Amino acid sequence: MPEKTIRFLVPGGEANAGPPIGPALGPLGVNVLQIVEEINRVTSEFKGMRVP
């Protein structure tokens, strides 16, 4: 499967599987919860800020 880039603005360390992430990634067949956990891990230092 070709690589696909999807961009979101999420609250640092507080992303969840709801919109916009879940609906965008769910149809791609990826593990949404695993991706959300990784996003929260790498953005944890930016709490209170919207991170691209």
MMTF fields as JSON, N, C-alpha, C and O atoms, coordinates in Angstrom:
{
  "mmtfVersion": "1.0.0",
  "mmtfProducer": "UNKNOWN",
  "numBonds": 207,
  "numAtoms": 208,
  "numGroups": 52,
  "numChains": 1,
  "numModels": 1,
  "chainsPerModel": [1],
  "groupsPerChain": [52],
  "chainIdList": ["A"],
  "bondAtomList": [4, 2, 8, 6, 12, 10, 16, 14, 20, 18, 24, 22, 28, 26, 32, 30, 36, 34, 40, 38, 44, 42, 48, 46, 52, 50, 56, 54, 60, 58, 64, 62, 68, 66, 72, 70, 76, 74, 80, 78, 84, 82, 88, 86, 92, 90, 96, 94, 100, 98, 104, 102, 108, 106, 112, 110, 116, 114, 120, 118, 124, 122, 128, 126, 132, 130, 136, 134, 140, 138, 144, 142, 148, 146, 152, 150, 156, 154, 160, 158, 164, 162, 168, 166, 172, 170, 176, 174, 180, 178, 184, 182, 188, 186, 192, 190, 196, 194, 200, 198, 204, 202],
  "bondOrderList": [1, 1, 1, 1, 1, 1, 1, 1, 1, 1, 1, 1, 1, 1, 1, 1, 1, 1, 1, 1, 1, 1, 1, 1, 1, 1, 1, 1, 1, 1, 1, 1, 1, 1, 1, 1, 1, 1, 1, 1, 1, 1, 1, 1, 1, 1, 1, 1, 1, 1, 1],
  "groupList": [{"groupName": "MET", "atomNameList": ["N", "CA", "C", "O"], "elementList": ["N", "C", "C", "O"], "formalChargeList": [0, 0, 0, 0], "bondAtomList": [1, 0, 2, 1, 3, 2], "bondOrderList": [1, 1, 2], "singleLetterCode": "M", "chemCompType": "L-PEPTIDE LINKING"}, {"groupName": "PRO", "atomNameList": ["N", "CA", "C", "O"], "elementList": ["N", "C", "C", "O"], "formalChargeList": [0, 0, 0, 0], "bondAtomList": [1, 0, 2, 1, 3, 2], "bondOrderList": [1, 1, 2], "singleLetterCode": "P", "chemCompType": "L-PEPTIDE LINKING"}, {"groupName": "GLU", "atomNameList": ["N", "CA", "C", "O"], "elementList": ["N", "C", "C", "O"], "formalChargeList": [0, 0, 0, 0], "bondAtomList": [1, 0, 2, 1, 3, 2], "bondOrderList": [1, 1, 2], "singleLetterCode": "E", "chemCompType": "L-PEPTIDE LINKING"}, {"groupName": "LYS", "atomNameList": ["N", "CA", "C", "O"], "elementList": ["N", "C", "C", "O"], "formalChargeList": [0, 0, 0, 0], "bondAtomList": [1, 0, 2, 1, 3, 2], "bondOrderList": [1, 1, 2], "singleLetterCode": "K", "chemCompType": "L-PEPTIDE LINKING"}, {"groupName": "THR", "atomNameList": ["N", "CA", "C", "O"], "elementList": ["N", "C", "C", "O"], "formalChargeList": [0, 0, 0, 0], "bondAtomList": [1, 0, 2, 1, 3, 2], "bondOrderList": [1, 1, 2], "singleLetterCode": "T", "chemCompType": "L-PEPTIDE LINKING"}, {"groupName": "ILE", "atomNameList": ["N", "CA", "C", "O"], "elementList": ["N", "C", "C", "O"], "formalChargeList": [0, 0, 0, 0], "bondAtomList": [1, 0, 2, 1, 3, 2], "bondOrderList": [1, 1, 2], "singleLetterCode": "I", "chemCompType": "L-PEPTIDE LINKING"}, {"groupName": "ARG", "atomNameList": ["N", "CA", "C", "O"], "elementList": ["N", "C", "C", "O"], "formalChargeList": [0, 0, 0, 0], "bondAtomList": [1, 0, 2, 1, 3, 2], "bondOrderList": [1, 1, 2], "singleLetterCode": "R", "chemCompType": "L-PEPTIDE LINKING"}, {"groupName": "PHE", "atomNameList": ["N", "CA", "C", "O"], "elementList": ["N", "C", "C", "O"], "formalChargeList": [0, 0, 0, 0], "bondAtomList": [1, 0, 2, 1, 3, 2], "bondOrderList": [1, 1, 2], "singleLetterCode": "F", "chemCompType": "L-PEPTIDE LINKING"}, {"groupName": "LEU", "atomNameList": ["N", "CA", "C", "O"], "elementList": ["N", "C", "C", "O"], "formalChargeList": [0, 0, 0, 0], "bondAtomList": [1, 0, 2, 1, 3, 2], "bondOrderList": [1, 1, 2], "singleLetterCode": "L", "chemCompType": "L-PEPTIDE LINKING"}, {"groupName": "VAL", "atomNameList": ["N", "CA", "C", "O"], "elementList": ["N", "C", "C", "O"], "formalChargeList": [0, 0, 0, 0], "bondAtomList": [1, 0, 2, 1, 3, 2], "bondOrderList": [1, 1, 2], "singleLetterCode": "V", "chemCompType": "L-PEPTIDE LINKING"}, {"groupName": "GLY", "atomNameList": ["N", "CA", "C", "O"], "elementList": ["N", "C", "C", "O"], "formalChargeList": [0, 0, 0, 0], "bondAtomList": [1, 0, 2, 1, 3, 2], "bondOrderList": [1, 1, 2], "singleLetterCode": "G", "chemCompType": "PEPTIDE LINKING"}, {"groupName": "ALA", "atomNameList": ["N", "CA", "C", "O"], "elementList": ["N", "C", "C", "O"], "formalChargeList": [0, 0, 0, 0], "bondAtomList": [1, 0, 2, 1, 3, 2], "bondOrderList": [1, 1, 2], "singleLetterCode": "A", "chemCompType": "L-PEPTIDE LINKING"}, {"groupName": "ASN", "atomNameList": ["N", "CA", "C", "O"], "elementList": ["N", "C", "C", "O"], "formalChargeList": [0, 0, 0, 0], "bondAtomList": [1, 0, 2, 1, 3, 2], "bondOrderList": [1, 1, 2], "singleLetterCode": "N", "chemCompType": "L-PEPTIDE LINKING"}, {"groupName": "GLN", "atomNameList": ["N", "CA", "C", "O"], "elementList": ["N", "C", "C", "O"], "formalChargeList": [0, 0, 0, 0], "bondAtomList": [1, 0, 2, 1, 3, 2], "bondOrderList": [1, 1, 2], "singleLetterCode": "Q", "chemCompType": "L-PEPTIDE LINKING"}, {"groupName": "SER", "atomNameList": ["N", "CA", "C", "O"], "elementList": ["N", "C", "C", "O"], "formalChargeList": [0, 0, 0, 0], "bondAtomList": [1, 0, 2, 1, 3, 2], "bondOrderList": [1, 1, 2], "singleLetterCode": "S", "chemCompType": "L-PEPTIDE LINKING"}],
  "groupTypeList": [0, 1, 2, 3, 4, 5, 6, 7, 8, 9, 1, 10, 10, 2, 11, 12, 11, 10, 1, 1, 5, 10, 1, 11, 8, 10, 1, 8, 10, 9, 12, 9, 8, 13, 5, 9, 2, 2, 5, 12, 6, 9, 4, 14, 2, 7, 3, 10, 0, 6, 9, 1],
  "groupIdList": [1, 2, 3, 4, 5, 6, 7, 8, 9, 10, 11, 12, 13, 14, 15, 16, 17, 18, 19, 20, 21, 22, 23, 24, 25, 26, 27, 28, 29, 30, 31, 32, 33, 34, 35, 36, 37, 38, 39, 40, 41, 42, 43, 44, 45, 46, 47, 48, 49, 50, 51, 52],
  "secStructList": [7, 7, 7, 7, 7, 7, 7, 7, 7, 3, 3, 6, 6, 7, 7, 7, 1, 1, 6, 6, 2, 2, 2, 2, 2, 4, 4, 4, 6, 7, 7, 2, 2, 2, 2, 2, 2, 2, 2, 2, 2, 2, 2, 4, 4, 4, 6, 6, 1, 3, 3, 7],
  "xCoordList": [0.848, 0.0, 0.892, 1.86, 0.578, 1.39, 1.234, 0.21, 2.27, 2.253, 1.334, 1.293, 0.603, -0.32, -0.07, 0.082, -0.025, 0.166, -1.161, -1.814, -1.546, -2.765, -2.357, -1.637, -2.81, -2.428, -3.625, -4.755, -3.338, -4.354, -3.79, -2.575, -4.671, -4.314, -4.936, -6.155, -4.099, -4.601, -4.064, -2.99, -4.793, -4.284, -3.105, -3.202, -2.011, -0.81, -1.067, -1.576, -0.717, -0.864, -2.288, -2.517, -3.262, -4.668, -5.468, -6.692, -4.812, -5.53, -6.369, -6.029, -7.472, -8.297, -8.774, -8.543, -9.432, -9.833, -11.106, -11.602, -11.631, -12.804, -12.399, -11.244, -13.363, -13.036, -11.965, -11.977, -11.068, -10.969, -10.127, -10.096, -9.447, -8.486, -9.164, -8.856, -10.075, -10.715, -11.393, -11.128, -12.272, -12.946, -11.994, -12.276, -10.887, -9.932, -9.09, -8.773, -8.722, -7.83, -8.563, -8.039, -9.757, -10.503, -10.657, -10.377, -11.093, -11.263, -9.954, -9.978, -8.826, -7.537, -7.096, -6.119, -7.811, -7.497, -6.307, -5.708, -5.955, -4.822, -5.337, -6.529, -4.456, -4.816, -4.867, -3.837, -6.059, -6.243, -5.761, -5.106, -6.071, -5.663, -4.149, -3.613, -3.461, -1.997, -1.438, -0.481, -2.02, -1.561, -1.844, -1.002, -3.018, -3.361, -2.388, -1.942, -2.058, -1.088, 0.267, 0.912, 0.7, 1.989, 1.934, 2.882, 0.832, 0.675, 0.757, 1.45, 0.059, 0.068, 1.452, 1.854, 2.18, 3.531, 4.451, 5.179, 4.425, 5.365, 4.924, 5.733, 3.653, 3.184, 2.948, 2.416, 3.33, 3.039, 3.657, 3.133, 4.728, 5.372, 4.643, 5.001, 3.633, 2.919, 1.487, 0.598, 1.257, -0.096, -0.62, 0.1, -1.899, -2.528, -2.323, -2.869, -1.551, -1.301, -1.864, -1.913, -2.29, -2.712, -1.471, -0.736, -1.249, -0.029, -0.383, -1.288, 0.312, 0.044, 0.647, 0.513],
  "yCoordList": [-1.178, 0.0, 1.239, 1.302, 2.216, 3.435, 4.23, 4.158, 4.981, 5.819, 7.005, 7.558, 7.395, 8.524, 9.454, 8.995, 10.749, 11.746, 12.447, 12.933, 12.49, 13.189, 14.184, 13.829, 15.427, 16.472, 16.859, 16.967, 17.067, 17.467, 18.554, 18.669, 19.35, 20.227, 19.588, 19.441, 19.211, 18.544, 19.248, 19.847, 19.187, 19.741, 18.904, 17.679, 19.546, 18.835, 17.871, 18.264, 16.609, 15.585, 15.189, 14.419, 15.697, 15.442, 14.967, 15.099, 14.42, 13.918, 12.718, 12.012, 12.486, 11.307, 10.728, 11.313, 9.589, 8.885, 9.454, 8.915, 10.527, 11.171, 12.013, 11.99, 12.761, 13.618, 14.628, 15.116, 14.957, 14.559, 13.306, 12.799, 12.794, 11.707, 10.379, 9.765, 9.938, 8.634, 8.467, 7.486, 9.404, 9.254, 9.285, 8.676, 9.982, 10.05, 8.785, 8.34, 8.198, 7.037, 5.701, 4.72, 5.64, 4.386, 3.659, 2.463, 4.339, 3.658, 3.143, 2.317, 3.625, 3.179, 1.852, 1.256, 1.387, 0.101, 0.116, -0.929, 1.284, 1.375, 1.335, 1.53, 1.087, 1.053, 2.493, 3.073, 3.059, 4.464, 4.734, 5.748, 3.852, 4.083, 4.104, 4.887, 3.255, 3.24, 4.555, 5.099, 5.056, 6.318, 7.479, 8.363, 7.488, 8.547, 8.531, 9.589, 7.354, 7.254, 7.825, 8.514, 7.545, 8.062, 9.582, 10.275, 10.104, 11.556, 12.21, 13.214, 11.653, 12.223, 12.146, 13.053, 11.079, 10.938, 12.027, 12.664, 12.245, 13.204, 14.657, 15.568, 14.89, 16.27, 16.618, 17.688, 15.74, 15.953, 17.237, 17.792, 17.708, 18.939, 20.198, 21.303, 20.045, 21.184, 21.277, 21.75, 20.83, 20.887, 22.319, 23.271, 22.444, 23.754, 24.454, 25.536, 23.859, 24.446, 23.52, 22.304, 24.095, 23.275, 22.973, 23.878, 21.697, 21.238, 20.627, 19.795, 21.023, 20.41, 19.017, 18.364],
  "zCoordList": [0.0, 0.0, 0.0, 0.758, -0.835, -0.861, 0.431, 1.11, 0.746, 1.944, 1.712, 0.613, 2.737, 2.643, 3.822, 4.955, 3.565, 4.615, 4.874, 3.951, 6.145, 6.554, 7.625, 8.558, 7.503, 8.455, 9.32, 8.843, 10.612, 11.582, 12.473, 12.631, 13.056, 14.172, 15.401, 15.484, 16.35, 17.557, 18.793, 18.741, 19.904, 21.156, 21.646, 21.718, 21.977, 22.412, 23.552, 24.601, 23.348, 24.364, 24.68, 25.614, 23.922, 24.236, 23.032, 23.024, 22.017, 20.847, 21.259, 22.209, 20.54, 20.798, 19.471, 18.413, 19.53, 18.317, 17.69, 16.7, 18.252, 17.662, 16.462, 16.038, 15.915, 14.779, 15.15, 16.28, 14.288, 12.891, 12.659, 11.538, 13.677, 13.466, 13.136, 12.115, 13.982, 13.792, 12.446, 11.75, 12.051, 10.765, 9.563, 8.531, 9.696, 8.581, 8.48, 7.377, 9.624, 9.613, 9.611, 9.085, 10.183, 10.271, 8.948, 8.882, 7.883, 6.601, 5.991, 5.079, 6.487, 5.95, 6.557, 6.103, 7.581, 8.19, 9.126, 9.384, 9.64, 10.565, 12.001, 12.237, 12.951, 14.364, 14.875, 15.22, 14.919, 15.279, 16.703, 16.945, 17.642, 19.031, 19.18, 19.964, 18.44, 18.49, 17.945, 18.497, 16.884, 16.295, 17.246, 17.406, 17.878, 18.833, 20.012, 20.458, 20.515, 21.618, 21.207, 21.996, 19.988, 19.497, 19.344, 19.713, 18.804, 18.671, 20.047, 20.213, 21.033, 22.383, 23.009, 23.738, 22.733, 23.282, 22.73, 23.491, 21.413, 20.823, 20.994, 20.815, 21.336, 21.523, 22.988, 23.284, 23.908, 25.331, 25.887, 26.852, 25.318, 25.793, 25.33, 25.737, 24.491, 23.926, 24.451, 23.742, 25.685, 26.26, 26.23, 26.529, 25.859, 25.783, 24.452, 24.233, 23.565, 22.246, 21.177, 21.366, 20.055, 18.917, 18.095, 17.699, 17.846, 17.192, 15.841, 15.765, 14.769, 13.462, 13.356, 12.321]
}
